[in-house]
Coordinates of C-alpha atoms in Angstrom, one line a residue:
X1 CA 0.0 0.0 0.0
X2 CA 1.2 3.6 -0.7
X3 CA 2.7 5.5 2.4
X4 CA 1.8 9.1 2.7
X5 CA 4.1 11.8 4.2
X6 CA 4.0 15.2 5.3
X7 CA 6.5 17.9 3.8
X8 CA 6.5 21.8 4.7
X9 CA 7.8 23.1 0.7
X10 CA 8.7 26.9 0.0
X11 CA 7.2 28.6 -2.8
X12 CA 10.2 30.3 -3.4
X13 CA 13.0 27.9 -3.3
X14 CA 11.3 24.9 -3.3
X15 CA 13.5 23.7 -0.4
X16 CA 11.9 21.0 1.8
X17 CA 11.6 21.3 5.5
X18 CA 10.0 18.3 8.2
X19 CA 8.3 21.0 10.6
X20 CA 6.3 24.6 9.4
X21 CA 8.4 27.6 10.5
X22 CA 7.4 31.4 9.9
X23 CA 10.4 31.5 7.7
X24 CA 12.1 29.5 5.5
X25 CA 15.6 27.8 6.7
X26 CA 17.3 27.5 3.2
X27 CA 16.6 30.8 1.4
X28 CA 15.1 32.9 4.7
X29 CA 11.9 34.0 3.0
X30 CA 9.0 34.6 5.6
X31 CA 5.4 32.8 5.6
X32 CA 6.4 30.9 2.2
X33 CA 6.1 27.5 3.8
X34 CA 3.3 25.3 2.5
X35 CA 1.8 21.6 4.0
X36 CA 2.1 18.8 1.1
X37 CA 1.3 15.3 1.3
X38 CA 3.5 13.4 -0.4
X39 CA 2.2 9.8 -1.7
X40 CA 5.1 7.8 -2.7
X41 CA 4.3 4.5 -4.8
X42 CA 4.6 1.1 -3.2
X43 CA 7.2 -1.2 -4.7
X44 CA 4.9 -3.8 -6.4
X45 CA 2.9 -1.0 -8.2
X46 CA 2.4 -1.3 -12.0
X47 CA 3.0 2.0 -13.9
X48 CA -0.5 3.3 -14.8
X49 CA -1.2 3.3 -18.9
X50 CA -3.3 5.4 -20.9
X51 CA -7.3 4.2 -20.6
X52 CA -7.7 5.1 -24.6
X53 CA -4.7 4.3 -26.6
X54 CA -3.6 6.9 -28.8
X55 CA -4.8 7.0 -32.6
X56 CA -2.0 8.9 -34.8
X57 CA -3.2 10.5 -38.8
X58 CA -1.7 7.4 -40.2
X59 CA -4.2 4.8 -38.4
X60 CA -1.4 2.6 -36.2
X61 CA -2.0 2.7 -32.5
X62 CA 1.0 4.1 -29.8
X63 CA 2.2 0.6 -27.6
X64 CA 3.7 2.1 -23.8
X65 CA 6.7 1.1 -22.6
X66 CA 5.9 -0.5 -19.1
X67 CA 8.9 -0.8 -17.0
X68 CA 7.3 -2.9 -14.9
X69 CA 6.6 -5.9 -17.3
X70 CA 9.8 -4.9 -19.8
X71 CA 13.0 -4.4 -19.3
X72 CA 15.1 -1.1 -20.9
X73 CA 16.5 -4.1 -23.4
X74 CA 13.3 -5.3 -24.7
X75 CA 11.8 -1.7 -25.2
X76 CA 14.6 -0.5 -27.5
X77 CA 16.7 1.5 -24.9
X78 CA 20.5 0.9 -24.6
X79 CA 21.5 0.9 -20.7
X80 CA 24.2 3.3 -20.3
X81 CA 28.1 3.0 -18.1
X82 CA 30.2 5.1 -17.1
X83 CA 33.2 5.8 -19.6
X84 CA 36.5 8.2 -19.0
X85 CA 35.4 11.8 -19.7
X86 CA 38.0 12.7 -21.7
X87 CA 36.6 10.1 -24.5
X88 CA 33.4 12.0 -24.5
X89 CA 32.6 13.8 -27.8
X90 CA 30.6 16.3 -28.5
X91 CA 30.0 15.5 -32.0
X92 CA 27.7 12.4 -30.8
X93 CA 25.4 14.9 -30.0
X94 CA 24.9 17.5 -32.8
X95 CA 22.8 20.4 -32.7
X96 CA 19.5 20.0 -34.6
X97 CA 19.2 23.7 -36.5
X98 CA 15.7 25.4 -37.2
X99 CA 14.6 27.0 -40.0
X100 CA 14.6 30.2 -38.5
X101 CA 18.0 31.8 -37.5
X102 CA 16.5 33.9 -34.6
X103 CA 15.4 30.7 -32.6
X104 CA 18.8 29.3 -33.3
X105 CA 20.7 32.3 -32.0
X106 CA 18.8 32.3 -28.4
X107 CA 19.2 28.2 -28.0
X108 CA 22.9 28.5 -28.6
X109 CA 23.4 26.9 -31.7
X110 CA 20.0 25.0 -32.1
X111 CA 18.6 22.2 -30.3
X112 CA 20.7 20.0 -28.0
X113 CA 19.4 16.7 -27.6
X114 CA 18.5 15.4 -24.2
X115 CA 17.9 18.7 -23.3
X116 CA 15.0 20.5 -21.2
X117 CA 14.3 23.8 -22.1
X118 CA 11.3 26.0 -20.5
X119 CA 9.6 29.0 -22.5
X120 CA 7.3 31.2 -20.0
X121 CA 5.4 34.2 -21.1
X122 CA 2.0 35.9 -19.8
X123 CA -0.7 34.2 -21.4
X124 CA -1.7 35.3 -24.9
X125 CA 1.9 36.6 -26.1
X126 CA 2.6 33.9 -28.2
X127 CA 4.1 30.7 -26.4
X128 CA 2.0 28.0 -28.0
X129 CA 2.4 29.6 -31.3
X130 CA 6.1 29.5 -31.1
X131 CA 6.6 26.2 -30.8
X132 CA 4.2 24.7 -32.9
X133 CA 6.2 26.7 -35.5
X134 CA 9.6 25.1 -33.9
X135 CA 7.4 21.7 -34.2
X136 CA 6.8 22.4 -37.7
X137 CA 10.7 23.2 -38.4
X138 CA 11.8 19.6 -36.8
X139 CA 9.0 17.7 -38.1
X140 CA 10.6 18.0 -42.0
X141 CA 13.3 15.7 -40.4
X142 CA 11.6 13.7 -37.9
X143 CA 8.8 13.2 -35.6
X144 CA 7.8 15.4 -33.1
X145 CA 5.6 14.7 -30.2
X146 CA 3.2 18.0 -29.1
X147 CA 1.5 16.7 -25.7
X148 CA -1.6 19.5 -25.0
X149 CA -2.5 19.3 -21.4
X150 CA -5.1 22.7 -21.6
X151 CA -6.5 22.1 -25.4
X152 CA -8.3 19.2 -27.0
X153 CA -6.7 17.7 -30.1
X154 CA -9.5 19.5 -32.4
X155 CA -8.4 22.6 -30.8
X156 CA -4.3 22.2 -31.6
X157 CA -5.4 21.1 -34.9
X158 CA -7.5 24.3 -35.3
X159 CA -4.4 26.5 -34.6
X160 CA -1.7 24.4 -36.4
X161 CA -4.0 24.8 -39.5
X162 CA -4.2 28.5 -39.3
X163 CA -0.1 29.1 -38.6
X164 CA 0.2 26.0 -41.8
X165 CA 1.8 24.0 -39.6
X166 CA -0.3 20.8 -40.5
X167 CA 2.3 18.2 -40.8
X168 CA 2.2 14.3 -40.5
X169 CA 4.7 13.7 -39.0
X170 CA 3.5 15.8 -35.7
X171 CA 1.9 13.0 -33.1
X172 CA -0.8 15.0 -31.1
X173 CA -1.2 13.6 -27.5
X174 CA -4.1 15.4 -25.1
X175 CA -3.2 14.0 -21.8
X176 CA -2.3 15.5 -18.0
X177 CA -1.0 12.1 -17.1
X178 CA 2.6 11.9 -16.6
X179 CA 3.1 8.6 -16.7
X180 CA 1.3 8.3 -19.7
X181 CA 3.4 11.0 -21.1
X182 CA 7.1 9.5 -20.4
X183 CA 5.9 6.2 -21.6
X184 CA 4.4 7.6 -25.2
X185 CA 8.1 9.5 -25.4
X186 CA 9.9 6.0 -24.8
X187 CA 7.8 4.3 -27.1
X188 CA 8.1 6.7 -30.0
X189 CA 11.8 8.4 -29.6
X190 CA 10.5 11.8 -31.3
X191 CA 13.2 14.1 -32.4
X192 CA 11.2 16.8 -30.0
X193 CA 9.0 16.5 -27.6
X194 CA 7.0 19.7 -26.3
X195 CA 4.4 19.5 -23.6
X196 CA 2.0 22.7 -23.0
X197 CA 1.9 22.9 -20.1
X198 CA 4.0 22.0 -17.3
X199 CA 1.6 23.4 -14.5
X200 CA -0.9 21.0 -15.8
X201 CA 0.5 18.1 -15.7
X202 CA 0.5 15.5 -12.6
X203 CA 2.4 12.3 -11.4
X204 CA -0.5 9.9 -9.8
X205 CA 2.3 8.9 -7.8
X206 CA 1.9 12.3 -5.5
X207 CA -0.3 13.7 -3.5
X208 CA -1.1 17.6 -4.6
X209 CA -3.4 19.1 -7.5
X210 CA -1.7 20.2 -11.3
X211 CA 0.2 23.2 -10.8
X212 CA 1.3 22.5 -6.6
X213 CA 5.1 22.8 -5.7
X214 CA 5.4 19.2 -5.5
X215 CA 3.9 18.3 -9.4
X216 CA 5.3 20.8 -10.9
X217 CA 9.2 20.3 -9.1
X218 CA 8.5 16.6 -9.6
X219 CA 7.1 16.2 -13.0
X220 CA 10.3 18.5 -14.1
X221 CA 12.7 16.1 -12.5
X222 CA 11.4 12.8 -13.9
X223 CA 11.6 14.4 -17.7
X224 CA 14.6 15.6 -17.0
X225 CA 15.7 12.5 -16.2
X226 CA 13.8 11.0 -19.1
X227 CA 15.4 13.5 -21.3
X228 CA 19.2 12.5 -20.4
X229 CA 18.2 8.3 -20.3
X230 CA 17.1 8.4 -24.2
X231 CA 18.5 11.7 -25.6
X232 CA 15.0 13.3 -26.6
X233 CA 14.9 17.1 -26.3
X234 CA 11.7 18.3 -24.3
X235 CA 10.2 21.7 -24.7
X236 CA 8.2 22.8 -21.2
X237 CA 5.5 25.3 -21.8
X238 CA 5.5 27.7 -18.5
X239 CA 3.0 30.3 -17.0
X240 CA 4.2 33.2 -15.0
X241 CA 2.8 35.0 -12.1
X242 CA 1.0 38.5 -12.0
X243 CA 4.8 40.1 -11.1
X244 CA 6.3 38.1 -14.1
X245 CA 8.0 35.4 -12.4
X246 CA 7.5 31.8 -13.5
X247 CA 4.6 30.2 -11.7
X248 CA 5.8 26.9 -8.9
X249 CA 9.1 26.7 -7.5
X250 CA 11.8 28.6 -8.3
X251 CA 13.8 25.4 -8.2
X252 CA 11.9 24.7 -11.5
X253 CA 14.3 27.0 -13.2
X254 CA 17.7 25.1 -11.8
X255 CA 16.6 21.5 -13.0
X256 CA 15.8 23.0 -16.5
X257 CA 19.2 23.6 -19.2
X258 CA 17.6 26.4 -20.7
X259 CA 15.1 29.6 -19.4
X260 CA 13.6 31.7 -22.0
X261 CA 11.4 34.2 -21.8
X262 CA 8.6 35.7 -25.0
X263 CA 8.3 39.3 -23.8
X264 CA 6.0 41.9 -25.5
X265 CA 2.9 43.3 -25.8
X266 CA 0.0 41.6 -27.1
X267 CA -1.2 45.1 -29.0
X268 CA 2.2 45.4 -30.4
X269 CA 3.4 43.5 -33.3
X270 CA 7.1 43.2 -32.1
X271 CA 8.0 39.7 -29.6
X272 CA 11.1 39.6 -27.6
X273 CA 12.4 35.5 -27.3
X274 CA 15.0 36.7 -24.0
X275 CA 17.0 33.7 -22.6
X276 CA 17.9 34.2 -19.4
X277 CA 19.5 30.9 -18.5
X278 CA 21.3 28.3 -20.8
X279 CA 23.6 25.8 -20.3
X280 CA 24.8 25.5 -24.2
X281 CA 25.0 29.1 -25.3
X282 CA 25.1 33.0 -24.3
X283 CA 22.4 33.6 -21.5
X284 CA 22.3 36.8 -22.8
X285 CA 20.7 36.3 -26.5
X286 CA 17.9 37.7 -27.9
X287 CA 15.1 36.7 -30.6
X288 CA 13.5 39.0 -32.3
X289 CA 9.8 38.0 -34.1
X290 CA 6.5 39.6 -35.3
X291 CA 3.2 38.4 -34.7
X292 CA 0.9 38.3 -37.7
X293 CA -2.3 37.2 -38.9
X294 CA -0.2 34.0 -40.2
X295 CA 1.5 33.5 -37.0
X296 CA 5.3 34.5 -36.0
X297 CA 7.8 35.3 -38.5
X298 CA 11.4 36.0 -37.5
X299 CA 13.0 39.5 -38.0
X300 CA 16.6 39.1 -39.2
X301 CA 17.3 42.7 -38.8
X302 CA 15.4 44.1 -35.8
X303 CA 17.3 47.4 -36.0
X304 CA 15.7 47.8 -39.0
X305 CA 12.2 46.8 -37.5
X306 CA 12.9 49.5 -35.1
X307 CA 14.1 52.8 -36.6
X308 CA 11.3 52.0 -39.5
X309 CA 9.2 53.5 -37.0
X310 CA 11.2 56.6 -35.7
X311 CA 9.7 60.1 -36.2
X312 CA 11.7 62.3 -37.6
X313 CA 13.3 65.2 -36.1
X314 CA 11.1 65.4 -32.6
X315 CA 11.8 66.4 -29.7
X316 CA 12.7 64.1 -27.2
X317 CA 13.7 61.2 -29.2
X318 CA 17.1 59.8 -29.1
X319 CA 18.8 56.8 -31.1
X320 CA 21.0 54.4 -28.6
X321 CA 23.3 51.3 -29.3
X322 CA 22.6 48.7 -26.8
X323 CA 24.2 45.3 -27.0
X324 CA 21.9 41.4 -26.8
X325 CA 24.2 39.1 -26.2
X326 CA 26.6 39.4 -29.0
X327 CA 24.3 41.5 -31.6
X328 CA 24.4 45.6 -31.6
X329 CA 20.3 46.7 -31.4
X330 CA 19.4 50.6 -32.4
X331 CA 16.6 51.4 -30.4
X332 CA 14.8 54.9 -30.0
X333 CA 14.3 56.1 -26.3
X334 CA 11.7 58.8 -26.1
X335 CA 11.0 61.3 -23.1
X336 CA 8.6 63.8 -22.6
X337 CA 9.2 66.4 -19.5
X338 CA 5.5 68.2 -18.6
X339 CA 5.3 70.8 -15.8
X340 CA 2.5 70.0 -13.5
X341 CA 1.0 72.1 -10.5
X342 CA 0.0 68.9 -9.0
X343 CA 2.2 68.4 -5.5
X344 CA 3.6 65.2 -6.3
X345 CA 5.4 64.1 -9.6
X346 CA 5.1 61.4 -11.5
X347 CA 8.1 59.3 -12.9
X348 CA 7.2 56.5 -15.4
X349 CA 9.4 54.4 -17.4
X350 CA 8.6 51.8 -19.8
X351 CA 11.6 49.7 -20.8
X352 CA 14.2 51.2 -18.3
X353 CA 14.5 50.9 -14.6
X354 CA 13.0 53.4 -13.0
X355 CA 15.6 53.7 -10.5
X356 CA 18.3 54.4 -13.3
X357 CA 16.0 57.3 -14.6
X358 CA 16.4 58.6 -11.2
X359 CA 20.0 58.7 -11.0
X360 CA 20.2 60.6 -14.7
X361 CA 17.6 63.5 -13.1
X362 CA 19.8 63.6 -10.1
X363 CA 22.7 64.3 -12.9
X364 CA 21.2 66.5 -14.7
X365 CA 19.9 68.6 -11.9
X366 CA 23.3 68.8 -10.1
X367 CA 26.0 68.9 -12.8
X368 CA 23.7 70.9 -15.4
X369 CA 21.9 73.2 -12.9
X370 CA 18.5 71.8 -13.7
X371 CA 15.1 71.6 -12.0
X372 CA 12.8 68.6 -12.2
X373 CA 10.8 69.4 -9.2
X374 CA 8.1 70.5 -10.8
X375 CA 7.7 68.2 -13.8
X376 CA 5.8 65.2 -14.5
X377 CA 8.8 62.5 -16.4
X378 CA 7.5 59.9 -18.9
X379 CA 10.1 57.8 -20.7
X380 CA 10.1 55.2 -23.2
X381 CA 11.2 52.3 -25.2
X382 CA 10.1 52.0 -29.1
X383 CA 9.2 48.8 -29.8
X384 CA 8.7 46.9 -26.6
X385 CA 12.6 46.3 -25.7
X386 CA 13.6 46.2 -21.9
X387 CA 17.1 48.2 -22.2
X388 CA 19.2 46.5 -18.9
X389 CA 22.5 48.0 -20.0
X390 CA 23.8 51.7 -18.9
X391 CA 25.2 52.1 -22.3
X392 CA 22.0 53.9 -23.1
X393 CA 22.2 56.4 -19.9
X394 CA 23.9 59.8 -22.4
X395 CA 20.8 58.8 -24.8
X396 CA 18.5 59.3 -22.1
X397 CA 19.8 62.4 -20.7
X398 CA 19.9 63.9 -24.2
X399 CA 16.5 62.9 -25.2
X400 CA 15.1 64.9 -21.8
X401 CA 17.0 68.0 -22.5
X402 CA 15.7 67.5 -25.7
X403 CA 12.1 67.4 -24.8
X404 CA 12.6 70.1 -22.1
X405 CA 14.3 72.8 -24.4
X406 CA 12.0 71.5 -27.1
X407 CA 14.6 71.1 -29.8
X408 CA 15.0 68.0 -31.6
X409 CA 18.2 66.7 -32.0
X410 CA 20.2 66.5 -35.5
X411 CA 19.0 63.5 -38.0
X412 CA 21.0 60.2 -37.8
X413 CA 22.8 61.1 -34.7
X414 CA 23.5 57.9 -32.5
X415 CA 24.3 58.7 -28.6
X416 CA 26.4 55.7 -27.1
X417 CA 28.1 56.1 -23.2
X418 CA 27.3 55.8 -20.1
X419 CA 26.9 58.1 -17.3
X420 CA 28.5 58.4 -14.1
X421 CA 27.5 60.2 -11.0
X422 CA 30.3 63.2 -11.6
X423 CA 28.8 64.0 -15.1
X424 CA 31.3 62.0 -16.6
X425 CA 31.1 60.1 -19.8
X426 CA 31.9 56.3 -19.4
X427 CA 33.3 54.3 -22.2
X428 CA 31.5 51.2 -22.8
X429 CA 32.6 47.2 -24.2
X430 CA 32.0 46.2 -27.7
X431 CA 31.7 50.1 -29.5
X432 CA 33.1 49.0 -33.0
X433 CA 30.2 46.7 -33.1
X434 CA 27.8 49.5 -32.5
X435 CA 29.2 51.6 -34.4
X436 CA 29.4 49.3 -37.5
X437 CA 25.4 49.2 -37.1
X438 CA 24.6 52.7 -37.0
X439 CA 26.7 53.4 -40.1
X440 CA 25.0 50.3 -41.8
X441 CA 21.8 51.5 -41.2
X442 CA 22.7 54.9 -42.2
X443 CA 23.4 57.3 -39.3
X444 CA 25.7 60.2 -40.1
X445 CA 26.9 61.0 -36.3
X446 CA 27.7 59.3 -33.3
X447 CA 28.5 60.6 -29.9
X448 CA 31.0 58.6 -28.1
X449 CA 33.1 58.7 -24.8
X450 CA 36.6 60.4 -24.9
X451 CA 39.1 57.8 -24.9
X452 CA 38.0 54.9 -26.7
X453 CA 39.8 53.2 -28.8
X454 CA 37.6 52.2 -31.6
X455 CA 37.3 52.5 -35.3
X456 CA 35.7 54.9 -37.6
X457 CA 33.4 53.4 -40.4
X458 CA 33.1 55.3 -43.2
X459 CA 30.3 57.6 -43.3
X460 CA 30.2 58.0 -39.7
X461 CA 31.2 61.1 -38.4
X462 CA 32.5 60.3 -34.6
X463 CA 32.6 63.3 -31.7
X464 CA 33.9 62.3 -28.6
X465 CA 32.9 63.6 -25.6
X466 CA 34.1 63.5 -22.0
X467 CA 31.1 65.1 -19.9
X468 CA 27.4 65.3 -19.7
X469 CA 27.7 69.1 -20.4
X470 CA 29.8 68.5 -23.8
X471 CA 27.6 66.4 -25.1
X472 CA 24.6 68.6 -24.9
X473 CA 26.7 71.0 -26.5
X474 CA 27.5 69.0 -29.6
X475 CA 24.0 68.0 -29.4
X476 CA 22.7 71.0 -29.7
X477 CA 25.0 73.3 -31.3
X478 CA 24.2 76.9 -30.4
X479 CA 23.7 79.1 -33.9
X480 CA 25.4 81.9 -33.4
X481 CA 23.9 85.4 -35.0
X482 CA 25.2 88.1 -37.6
X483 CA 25.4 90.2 -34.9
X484 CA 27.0 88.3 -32.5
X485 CA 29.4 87.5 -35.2
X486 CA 30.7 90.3 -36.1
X487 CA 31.4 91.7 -32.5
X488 CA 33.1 88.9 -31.8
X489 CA 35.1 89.5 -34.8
X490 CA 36.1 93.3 -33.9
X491 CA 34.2 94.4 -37.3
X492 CA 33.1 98.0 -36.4
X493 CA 29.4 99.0 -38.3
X494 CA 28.8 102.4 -39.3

């Protein structure tokens, strides 16, 4: 008979503890500990199989591999030993490359097998499209296993025909059951596996509802044991909380190789694929897409995308070089400065931290002898990208001054450096690259810090510039009249 036992887990950690406690012992987080029940199997226990079996487009029926009436031998699955490390190659293992370059770029290379990825996003922005896209890619070289645990097959089928994604050799499987699952992924060996979504899917073995710490750590430990045993990539489908945080334990994101993010708004076109953790490849890589009636398509040149957009000659707008990884982005930053009468001011920023648009006002106001007091600050991203860097921060502080003088910087001008809390301008890493992709997407003048040692493309005119005050002054060169002239000039008028 199964044993039951009682577990204190913390939604934040997802460490384990034998008694409640106000706070946690392993990551000290207060009131996070919650009672679970923990069924564990008995020993003589079957494995539970699917009640219907599983009927694929071609008419043959899915056998499961039962590991409790066959061995690893008789299913098809080679037992592995331990071997020196240094005969290990990588090569065994190669990459399986997507049609689209973006997706490839944020996995590291493309798909790793035996690998567990997780893709979150708030609900809407595009996750399920995504990869029945990637499902589409992999299926023109093998079969691919899409396991819906919130829609019914006529429902997949429904959006697979409208993204033209219908291919036979995607296997459709509508189940919550994880044992069910890991035995249809034995059976069948797909070249992907994607299951949508981990938060619904449960382990009869353990106490809890779909979505509870204890499924969701537990159901991502068994496939990613699964994952490494036969070499199958699996694609996890998460949800994320109301403050954008992946919903269960955070120690869902440890067991996983790879964390990416689909960022975006759903009334914008533009979809941000961020990867945030990955164990083959920069954790620092972007993808770049755009939602359309027919679905995603990739956008090779998302610099392009952006400054397609720009308006022309307004106050308040400034064009910044911000690096993804290892690719050189132009985005627009755009600030508007309102006085207000009301007694306390607003500051909003959509794309930036907040807290680093405080520091540049603090700047401004003491090394420029500004006043912000009395103004309502509004500043924002084109495009939906989150700028994280502080290679945008001289970008930012022109675009205000912009907006409060009302005079729109010069046409094609790109503002790279950062800012430091003297007023001086900071160099930054990687400028030739940023560089090269303002003067490739035609921009006639850069701003760059004093001192760096980078090249000059042609076309590109470079100004370099050691303070906050000089840049506003090649910013915004002051025209100097007739009159002015000439008494400078000692010319005497009769």
């Amino acid at each position: 008979m199964a044993k039951s036992t009682i577990t204190y887990v913390c939604t934040e950690c997802g460490g384990e503890s034998v008694r409640w406690a106000g706070q946690c012992p392993h990551c000290r987080a207060w009131n996070t500990l919650q009672e679970f029940q923990v069924k564990k199997a008995s020993r003589d226990g079957k494995a539970r199989t699917s009640e219907y079996p599983l009927v694929l487009s071609t008419g043959r029926t899915l056998y499961h591999y039962n590991s409790a009436t066959m061995t690893m031998r008789e299913a098809g699955i080679t037992e592995k030993q331990e071997e020196p490390f240094f005969e290990i190659s990588a090569e065994d293992a190669p990459r399986a490359r997507l049609a689209w370059g973006e997706l490839n770029r944020v996995l590291g290379g493309g798909i790793v097998p035996g690998s567990l990825a997780l893709i979150a996003g708030e609900p809407g922005v595009g996750k399920s499209t995504l990869l029945m896209h990637a499902a589409a890619q992999v299926a023109a070289s093998g079969r691919v296993l899409y396991v819906s645990g919130e829609e019914s097959g006529q429902q997949v089928r429904m959006r697979a025909q409208r993204l033209g994604a219908l291919e036979p050799s995607i296997l459709l499987l509508a189940e919550n059951d994880l044992d069910v699952i890991c035995e249809t992924i034995r059976s069948e060996l797909p070249r992907l596996a994607i299951i949508d979504s981990i938060q619904t899917v449960t382990d009869p073995g353990l106490e809890g509802s779909a979505g509870s710490v204890t499924q969701v750590r537990e159901s991502a430990a068994r496939l990613m044991r699964l994952a490494k045993e036969i070499g199958v990539p699996i694609f996890l489908v998460g949800h994320v909380t109301k403050d954008g945080s992946i919903a269960g334990p955070r120690v869902l994101e440890h067991i996983v190789d790879t964390v990416l993010y689909l960022e975006g708004d759903r009334r914008q076109e533009l979809r941000i694929l961020r990867a945030t953790k990955n164990r083959f490849g920069s954790a620092e890589e972007i993808g770049v897409f755009a939602m359309g009636e027919a679905g995603l398509e990739e956008v090779p040149d998302p610099s392009a995308a952006i400054l397609a957009t720009t308006a022309q000659a307004a106050p308040g707008t400034a064009i910044v070089a911000v690096l993804e990884g290892t690719r050189p982005l132009l985005v627009e930053v755009q600030s508007l400065v309102n006085k207000t009468s009301n007694n306390v001011v607003r500051r909003i920023a959509n794309g930036i931290d907040v807290n680093r648009l405080h520091m540049i006002l603090a700047v401004l106001e003491k090394r420029l002898e500004r006043s912000y007091g009395t103004s309502d600050i509004f500043v924002s991203v084109a495009g939906g990208i989150r700028i994280t860097e502080p290679a945008a921060d001289l970008g930012l502080a022109l675009s205000i001054v912009s907006n409060e003088n009302s005079r729109p910087m010069p046409d094609g001008l790109l503002v790279i450096g950062e800012l430091g809390l003297s007023g001086e301008v900071r160099r930054v890493g990687h400028l030739d690259r940023r560089l090269q992709e303002g003067a490739r997407h035609g921009l006639t003048r850069a701003l760059i810090p004093a001192g760096s040692k980078a090249g000059r493309p042609s076309g590109l005119e470079v100004v370099e510039v050691r303070t906050v005050a000089e840049a506003v002054s090649a910013a915004f060169p002051t025209q100097i009249r007739s009159g002015a002239f000439i008494k400078e000039a000692g010319i005497s008028v009769s």
